[in-house]
mmCIF file of C-alpha atoms and ligand atoms in Angstrom:
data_model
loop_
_atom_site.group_PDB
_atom_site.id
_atom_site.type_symbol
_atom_site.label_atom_id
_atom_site.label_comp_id
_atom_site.label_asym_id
_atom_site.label_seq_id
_atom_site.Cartn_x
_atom_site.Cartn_y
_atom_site.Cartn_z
ATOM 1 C CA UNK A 1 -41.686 -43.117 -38.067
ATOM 2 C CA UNK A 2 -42.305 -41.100 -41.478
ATOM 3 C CA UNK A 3 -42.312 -43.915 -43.984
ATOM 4 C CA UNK A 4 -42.596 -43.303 -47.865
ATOM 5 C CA UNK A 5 -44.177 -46.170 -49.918
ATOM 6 C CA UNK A 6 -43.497 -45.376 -53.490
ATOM 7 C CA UNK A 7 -44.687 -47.000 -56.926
ATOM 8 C CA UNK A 8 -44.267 -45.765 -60.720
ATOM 9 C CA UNK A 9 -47.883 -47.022 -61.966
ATOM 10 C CA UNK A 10 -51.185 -46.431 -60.189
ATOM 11 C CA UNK A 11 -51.621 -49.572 -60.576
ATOM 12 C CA UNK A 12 -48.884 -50.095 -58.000
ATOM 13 C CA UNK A 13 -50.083 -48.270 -55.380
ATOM 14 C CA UNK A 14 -54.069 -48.483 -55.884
ATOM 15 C CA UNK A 15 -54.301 -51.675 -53.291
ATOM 16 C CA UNK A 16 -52.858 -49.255 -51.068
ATOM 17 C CA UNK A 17 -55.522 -46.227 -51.296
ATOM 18 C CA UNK A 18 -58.522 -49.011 -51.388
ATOM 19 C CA UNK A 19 -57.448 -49.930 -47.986
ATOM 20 C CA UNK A 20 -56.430 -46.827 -46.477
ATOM 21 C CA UNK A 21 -58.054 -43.405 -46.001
ATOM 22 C CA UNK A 22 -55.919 -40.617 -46.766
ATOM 23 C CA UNK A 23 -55.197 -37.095 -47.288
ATOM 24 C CA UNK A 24 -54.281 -36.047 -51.045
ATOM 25 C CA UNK A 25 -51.718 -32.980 -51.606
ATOM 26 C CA UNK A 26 -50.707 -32.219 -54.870
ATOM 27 C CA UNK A 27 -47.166 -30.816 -55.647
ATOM 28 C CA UNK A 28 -44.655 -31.270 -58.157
ATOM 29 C CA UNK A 29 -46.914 -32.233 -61.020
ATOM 30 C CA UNK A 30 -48.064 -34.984 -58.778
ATOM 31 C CA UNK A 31 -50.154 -36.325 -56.324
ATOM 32 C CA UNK A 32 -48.955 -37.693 -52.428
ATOM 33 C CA UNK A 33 -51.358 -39.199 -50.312
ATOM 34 C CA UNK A 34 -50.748 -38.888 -46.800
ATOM 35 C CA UNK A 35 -52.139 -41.246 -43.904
ATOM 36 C CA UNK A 36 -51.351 -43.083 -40.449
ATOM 37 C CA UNK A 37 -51.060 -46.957 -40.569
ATOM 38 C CA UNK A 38 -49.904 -48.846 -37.081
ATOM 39 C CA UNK A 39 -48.461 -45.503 -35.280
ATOM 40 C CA UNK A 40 -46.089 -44.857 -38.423
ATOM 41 C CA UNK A 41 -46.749 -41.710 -40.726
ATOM 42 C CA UNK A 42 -47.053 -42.858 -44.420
ATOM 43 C CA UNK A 43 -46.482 -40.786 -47.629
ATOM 44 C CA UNK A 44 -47.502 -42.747 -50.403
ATOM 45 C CA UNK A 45 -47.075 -41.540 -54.408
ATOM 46 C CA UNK A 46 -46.632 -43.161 -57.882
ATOM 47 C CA UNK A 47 -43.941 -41.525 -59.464
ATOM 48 C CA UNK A 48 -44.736 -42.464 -63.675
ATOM 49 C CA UNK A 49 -42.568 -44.430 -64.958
ATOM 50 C CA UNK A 50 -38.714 -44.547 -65.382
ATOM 51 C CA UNK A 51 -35.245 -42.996 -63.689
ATOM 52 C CA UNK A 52 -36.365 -39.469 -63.706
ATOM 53 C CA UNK A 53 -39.705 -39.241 -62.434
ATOM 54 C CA UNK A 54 -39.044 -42.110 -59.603
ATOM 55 C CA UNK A 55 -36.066 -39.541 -58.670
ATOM 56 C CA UNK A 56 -38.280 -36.931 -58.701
ATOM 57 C CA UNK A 57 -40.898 -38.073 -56.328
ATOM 58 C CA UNK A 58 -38.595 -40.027 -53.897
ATOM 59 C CA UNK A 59 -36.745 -36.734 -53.426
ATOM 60 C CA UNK A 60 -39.954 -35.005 -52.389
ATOM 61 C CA UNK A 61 -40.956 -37.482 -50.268
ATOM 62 C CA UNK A 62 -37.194 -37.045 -48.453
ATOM 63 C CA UNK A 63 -36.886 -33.638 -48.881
ATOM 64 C CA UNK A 64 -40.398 -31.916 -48.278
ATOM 65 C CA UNK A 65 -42.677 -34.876 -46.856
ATOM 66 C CA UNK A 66 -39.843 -35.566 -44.369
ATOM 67 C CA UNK A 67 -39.612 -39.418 -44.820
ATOM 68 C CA UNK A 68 -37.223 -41.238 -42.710
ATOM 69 C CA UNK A 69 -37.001 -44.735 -44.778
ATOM 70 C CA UNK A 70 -38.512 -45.680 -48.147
ATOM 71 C CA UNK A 71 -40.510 -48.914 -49.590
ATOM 72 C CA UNK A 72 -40.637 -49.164 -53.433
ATOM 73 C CA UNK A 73 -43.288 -51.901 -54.305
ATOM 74 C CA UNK A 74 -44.167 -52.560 -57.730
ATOM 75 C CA UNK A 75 -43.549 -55.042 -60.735
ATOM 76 C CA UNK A 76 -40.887 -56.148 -63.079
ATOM 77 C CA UNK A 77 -39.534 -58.518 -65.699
ATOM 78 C CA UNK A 78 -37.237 -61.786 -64.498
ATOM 79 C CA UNK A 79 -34.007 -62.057 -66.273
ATOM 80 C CA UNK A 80 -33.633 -65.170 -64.383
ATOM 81 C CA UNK A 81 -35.370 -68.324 -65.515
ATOM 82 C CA UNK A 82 -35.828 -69.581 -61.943
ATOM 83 C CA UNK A 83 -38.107 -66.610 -61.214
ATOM 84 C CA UNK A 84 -41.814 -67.117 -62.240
ATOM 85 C CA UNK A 85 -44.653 -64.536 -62.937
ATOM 86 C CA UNK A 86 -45.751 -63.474 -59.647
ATOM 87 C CA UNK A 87 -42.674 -64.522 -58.075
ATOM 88 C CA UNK A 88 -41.505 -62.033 -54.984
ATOM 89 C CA UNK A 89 -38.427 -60.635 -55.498
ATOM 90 C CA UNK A 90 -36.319 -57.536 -53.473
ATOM 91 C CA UNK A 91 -33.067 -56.428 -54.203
ATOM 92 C CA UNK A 92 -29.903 -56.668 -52.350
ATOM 93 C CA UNK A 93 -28.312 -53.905 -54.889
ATOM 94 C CA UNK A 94 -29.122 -52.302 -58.067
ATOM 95 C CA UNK A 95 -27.453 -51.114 -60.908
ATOM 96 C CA UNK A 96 -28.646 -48.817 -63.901
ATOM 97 C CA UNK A 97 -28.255 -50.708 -66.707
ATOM 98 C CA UNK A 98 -28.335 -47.832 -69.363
ATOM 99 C CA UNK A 99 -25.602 -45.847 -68.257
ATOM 100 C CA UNK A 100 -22.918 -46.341 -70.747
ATOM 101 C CA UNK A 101 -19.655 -44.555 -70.633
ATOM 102 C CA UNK A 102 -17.370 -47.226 -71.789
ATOM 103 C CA UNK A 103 -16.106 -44.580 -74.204
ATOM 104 C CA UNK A 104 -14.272 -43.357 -71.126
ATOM 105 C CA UNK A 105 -12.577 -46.909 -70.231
ATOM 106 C CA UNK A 106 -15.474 -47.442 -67.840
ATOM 107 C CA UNK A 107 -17.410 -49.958 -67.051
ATOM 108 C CA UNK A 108 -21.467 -50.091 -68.076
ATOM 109 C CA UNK A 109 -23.565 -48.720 -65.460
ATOM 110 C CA UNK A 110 -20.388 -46.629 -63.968
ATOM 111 C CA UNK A 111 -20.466 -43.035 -63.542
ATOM 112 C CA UNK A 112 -17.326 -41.342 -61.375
ATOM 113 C CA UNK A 113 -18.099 -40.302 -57.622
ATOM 114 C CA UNK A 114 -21.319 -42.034 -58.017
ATOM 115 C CA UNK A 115 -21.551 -45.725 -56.856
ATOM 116 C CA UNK A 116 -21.921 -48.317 -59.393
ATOM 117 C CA UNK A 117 -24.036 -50.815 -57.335
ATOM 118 C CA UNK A 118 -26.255 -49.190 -54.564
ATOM 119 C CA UNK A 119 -27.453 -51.764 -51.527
ATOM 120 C CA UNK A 120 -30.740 -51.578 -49.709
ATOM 121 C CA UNK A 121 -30.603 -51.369 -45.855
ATOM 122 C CA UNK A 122 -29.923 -54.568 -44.398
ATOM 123 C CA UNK A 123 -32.314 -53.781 -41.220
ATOM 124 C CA UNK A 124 -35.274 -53.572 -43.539
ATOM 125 C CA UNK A 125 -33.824 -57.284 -46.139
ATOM 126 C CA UNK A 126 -34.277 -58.347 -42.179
ATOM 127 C CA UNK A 127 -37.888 -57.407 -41.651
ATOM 128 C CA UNK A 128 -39.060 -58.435 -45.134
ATOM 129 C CA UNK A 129 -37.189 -61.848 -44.181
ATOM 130 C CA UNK A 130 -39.468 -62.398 -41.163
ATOM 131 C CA UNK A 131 -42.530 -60.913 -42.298
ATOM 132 C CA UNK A 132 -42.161 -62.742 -45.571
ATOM 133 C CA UNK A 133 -41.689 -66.064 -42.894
ATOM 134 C CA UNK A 134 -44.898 -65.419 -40.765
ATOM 135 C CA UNK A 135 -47.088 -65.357 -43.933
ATOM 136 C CA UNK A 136 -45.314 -68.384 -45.291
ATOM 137 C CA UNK A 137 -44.289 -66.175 -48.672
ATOM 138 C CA UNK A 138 -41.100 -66.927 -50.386
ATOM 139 C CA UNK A 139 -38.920 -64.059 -50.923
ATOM 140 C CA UNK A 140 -36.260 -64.269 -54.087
ATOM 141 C CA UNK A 141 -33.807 -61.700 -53.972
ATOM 142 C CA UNK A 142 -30.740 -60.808 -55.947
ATOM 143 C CA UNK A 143 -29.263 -57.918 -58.221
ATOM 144 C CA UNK A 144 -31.914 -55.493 -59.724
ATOM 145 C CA UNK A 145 -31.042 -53.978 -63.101
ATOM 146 C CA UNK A 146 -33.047 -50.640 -63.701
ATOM 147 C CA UNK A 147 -33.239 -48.413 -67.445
ATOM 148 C CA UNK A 148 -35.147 -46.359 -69.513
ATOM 149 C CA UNK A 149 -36.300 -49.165 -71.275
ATOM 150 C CA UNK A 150 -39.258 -51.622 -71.268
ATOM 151 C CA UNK A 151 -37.252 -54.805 -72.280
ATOM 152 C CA UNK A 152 -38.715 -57.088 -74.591
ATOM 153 C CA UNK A 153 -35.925 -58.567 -77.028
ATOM 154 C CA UNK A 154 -34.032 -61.274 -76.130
ATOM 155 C CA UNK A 155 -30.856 -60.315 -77.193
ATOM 156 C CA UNK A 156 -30.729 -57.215 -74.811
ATOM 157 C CA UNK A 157 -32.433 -59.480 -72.063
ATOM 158 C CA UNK A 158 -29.743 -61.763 -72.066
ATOM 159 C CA UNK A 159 -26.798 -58.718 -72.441
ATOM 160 C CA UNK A 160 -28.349 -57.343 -69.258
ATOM 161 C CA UNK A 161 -28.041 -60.538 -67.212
ATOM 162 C CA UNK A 162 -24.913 -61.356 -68.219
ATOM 163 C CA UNK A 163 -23.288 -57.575 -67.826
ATOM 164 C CA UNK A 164 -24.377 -57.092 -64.510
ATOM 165 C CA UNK A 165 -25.124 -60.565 -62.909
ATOM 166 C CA UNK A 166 -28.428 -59.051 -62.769
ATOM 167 C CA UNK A 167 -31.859 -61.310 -61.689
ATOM 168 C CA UNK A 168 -34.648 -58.300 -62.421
ATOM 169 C CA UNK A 169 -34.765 -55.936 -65.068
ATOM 170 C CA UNK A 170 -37.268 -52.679 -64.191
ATOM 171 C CA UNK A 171 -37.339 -48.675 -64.516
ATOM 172 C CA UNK A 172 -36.866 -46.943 -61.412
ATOM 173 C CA UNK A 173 -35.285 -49.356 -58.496
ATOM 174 C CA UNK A 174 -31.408 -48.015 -59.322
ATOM 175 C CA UNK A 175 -32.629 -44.315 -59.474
ATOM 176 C CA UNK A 176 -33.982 -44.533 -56.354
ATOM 177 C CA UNK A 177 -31.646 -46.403 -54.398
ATOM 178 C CA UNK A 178 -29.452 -43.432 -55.444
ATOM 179 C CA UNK A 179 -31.613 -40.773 -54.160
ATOM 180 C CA UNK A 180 -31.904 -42.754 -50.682
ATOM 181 C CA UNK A 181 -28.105 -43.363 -50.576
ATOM 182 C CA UNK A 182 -27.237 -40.114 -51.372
ATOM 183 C CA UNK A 183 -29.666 -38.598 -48.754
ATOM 184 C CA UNK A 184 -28.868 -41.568 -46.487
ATOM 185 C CA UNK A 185 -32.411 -42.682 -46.277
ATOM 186 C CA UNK A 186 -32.881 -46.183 -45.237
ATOM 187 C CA UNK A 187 -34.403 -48.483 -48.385
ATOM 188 C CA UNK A 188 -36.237 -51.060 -49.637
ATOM 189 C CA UNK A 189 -36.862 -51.968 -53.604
ATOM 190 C CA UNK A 190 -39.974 -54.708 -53.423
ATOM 191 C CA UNK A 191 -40.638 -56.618 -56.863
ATOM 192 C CA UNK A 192 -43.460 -58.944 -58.393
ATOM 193 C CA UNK A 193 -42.888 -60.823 -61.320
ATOM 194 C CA UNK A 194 -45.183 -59.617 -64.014
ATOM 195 C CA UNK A 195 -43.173 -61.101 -67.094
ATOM 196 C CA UNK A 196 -40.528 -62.391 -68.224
ATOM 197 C CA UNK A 197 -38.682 -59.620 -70.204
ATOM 198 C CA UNK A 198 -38.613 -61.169 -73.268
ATOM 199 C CA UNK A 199 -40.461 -61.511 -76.944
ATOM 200 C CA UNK A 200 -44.288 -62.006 -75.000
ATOM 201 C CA UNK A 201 -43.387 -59.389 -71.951
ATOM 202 C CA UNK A 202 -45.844 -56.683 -72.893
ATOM 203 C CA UNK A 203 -48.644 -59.398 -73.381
ATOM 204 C CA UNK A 204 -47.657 -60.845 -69.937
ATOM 205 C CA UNK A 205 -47.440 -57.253 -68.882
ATOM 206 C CA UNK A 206 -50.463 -56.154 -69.975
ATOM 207 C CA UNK A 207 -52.331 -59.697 -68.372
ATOM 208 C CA UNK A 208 -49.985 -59.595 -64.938
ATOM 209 C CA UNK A 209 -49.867 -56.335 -63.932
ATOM 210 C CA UNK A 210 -52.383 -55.547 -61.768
ATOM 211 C CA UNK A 211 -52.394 -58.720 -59.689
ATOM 212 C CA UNK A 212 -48.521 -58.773 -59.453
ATOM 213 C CA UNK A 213 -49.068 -54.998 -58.270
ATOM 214 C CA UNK A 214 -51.119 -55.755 -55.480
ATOM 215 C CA UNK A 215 -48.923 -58.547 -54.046
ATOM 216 C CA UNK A 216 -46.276 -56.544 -53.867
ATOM 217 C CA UNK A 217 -48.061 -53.443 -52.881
ATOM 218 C CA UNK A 218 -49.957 -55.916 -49.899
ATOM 219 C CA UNK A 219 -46.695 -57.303 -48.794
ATOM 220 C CA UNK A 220 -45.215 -54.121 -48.147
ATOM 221 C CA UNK A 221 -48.134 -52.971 -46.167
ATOM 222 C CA UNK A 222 -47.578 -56.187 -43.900
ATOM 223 C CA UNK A 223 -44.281 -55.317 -43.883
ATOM 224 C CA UNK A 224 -44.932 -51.854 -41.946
ATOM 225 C CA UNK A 225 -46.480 -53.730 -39.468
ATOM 226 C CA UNK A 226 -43.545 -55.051 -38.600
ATOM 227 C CA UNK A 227 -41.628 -51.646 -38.318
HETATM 228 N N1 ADE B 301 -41.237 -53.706 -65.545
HETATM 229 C C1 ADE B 301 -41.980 -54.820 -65.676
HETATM 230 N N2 ADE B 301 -41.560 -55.552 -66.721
HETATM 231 C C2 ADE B 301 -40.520 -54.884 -67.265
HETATM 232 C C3 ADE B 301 -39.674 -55.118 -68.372
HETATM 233 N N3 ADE B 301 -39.820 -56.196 -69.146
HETATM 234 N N4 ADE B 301 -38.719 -54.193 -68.659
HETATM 235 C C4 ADE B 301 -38.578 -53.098 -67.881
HETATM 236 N N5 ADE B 301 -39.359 -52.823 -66.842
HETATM 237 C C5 ADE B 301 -40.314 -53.713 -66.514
#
């Protein structure tokens, strides 16, 4: 199977490259590494950060790398207080949290003949569940907000949560999950915890990234093995 693993930071996808060897094309403005891992075919790219550019590349992997499902791994801020830095968490669906056209008597994150929450593929919730079991991981999932916007205020922290029931807030999950849908293209949005989205995120950012990167990044890698 063609399988795309994509990230928005290098950071999110440099576990990856350390541990496989692979074949860099450039295209788009950006780099794809291709490589074979456990009889699948793997296409694996950081996007740069937000909606646009995470569209962007997971369309190219569809479109002109051929993938057949997709793997997001890569960090975000808990809107939940149950969830702790480093925390695992995937989403069951995903909204865009910045879409406001409430002006039109609709509501946030709603745009017509689109869909309003997109879900990941239940086959793949399945074999994150039972990978997630054999390593003895625990897997939080939940509702995935996703913006232009690093969050670090409280006040839109909290509005977030309580608009859209969300758990996660992060740039790219809701943009993808479009793509995918849209293209109907199996996915899978994996999380770490890096901070807690509020007044210290971009010092817990700055301190979590990296190893909250490669857990997620790691995990997913297991979880091809189980594909
Ligand atoms: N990704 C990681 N932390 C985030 C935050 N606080 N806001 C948006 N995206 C994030």
């Amino acid at each position: 199977m063609k399988i795309a693993v994509l990230g928005a930071m290098p950071e999110e996808i440099k576990p990856l490259l350390e541990k496989l060897q692979t074949k860099k094309i450039k295209y788009a403005n950006n780099t794809f590494y291709l490589t074979n891992y456990k009889n699948h075919e793997i296409i694996i790219a950081y996007s740069k950060i937000g909606k646009v550019n995470s569209s962007l590349s997971a369309t190219i992997m569809i479109e002109k790398f051929k993938a057949e499902i997709l793997l997001f791994t890569g960090v975000a801020g808990a809107l939940d207080e149950n969830l702790k830095i480093g925390d695992m968490f995937y989403a069951k669906s995903l909204v865009q949290h910045d879409v406001d056209l409430t002006a039109f008597g609709h509501p946030f994150g709603y745009i017509s003949e689109s869909e309003h929450f997109y879900f990941a593929d239940k086959n793949l919730i399945k074999i994150a569940e039972n990978t997630a079991k054999k390593l003895d991981i625990k897997l939080h999932s939940g509702i995935i907000a996703s913006g232009d916007q690093f969050i670090s205020d409280e006040d839109k922290k909290n509005w977030i949560k309580k608009e859209f029931n969300a758990d996660v807030v992060e740039m790219e999950g809701a943009s993808v999950a479009c793509v995918c849908s849209s293209l109907n293209i199996p996915f899978f949005i994996l999380r770490a915890i890096s901070d807690e989205a509020g007044k210290k995120a971009e010092f817990d950012f700055e301190k979590f990234v990296i190893e909250s990167a490669e857990k997620s990044a790691i995990f997913v890698l297991k979880m091809i093995e189980n594909i």
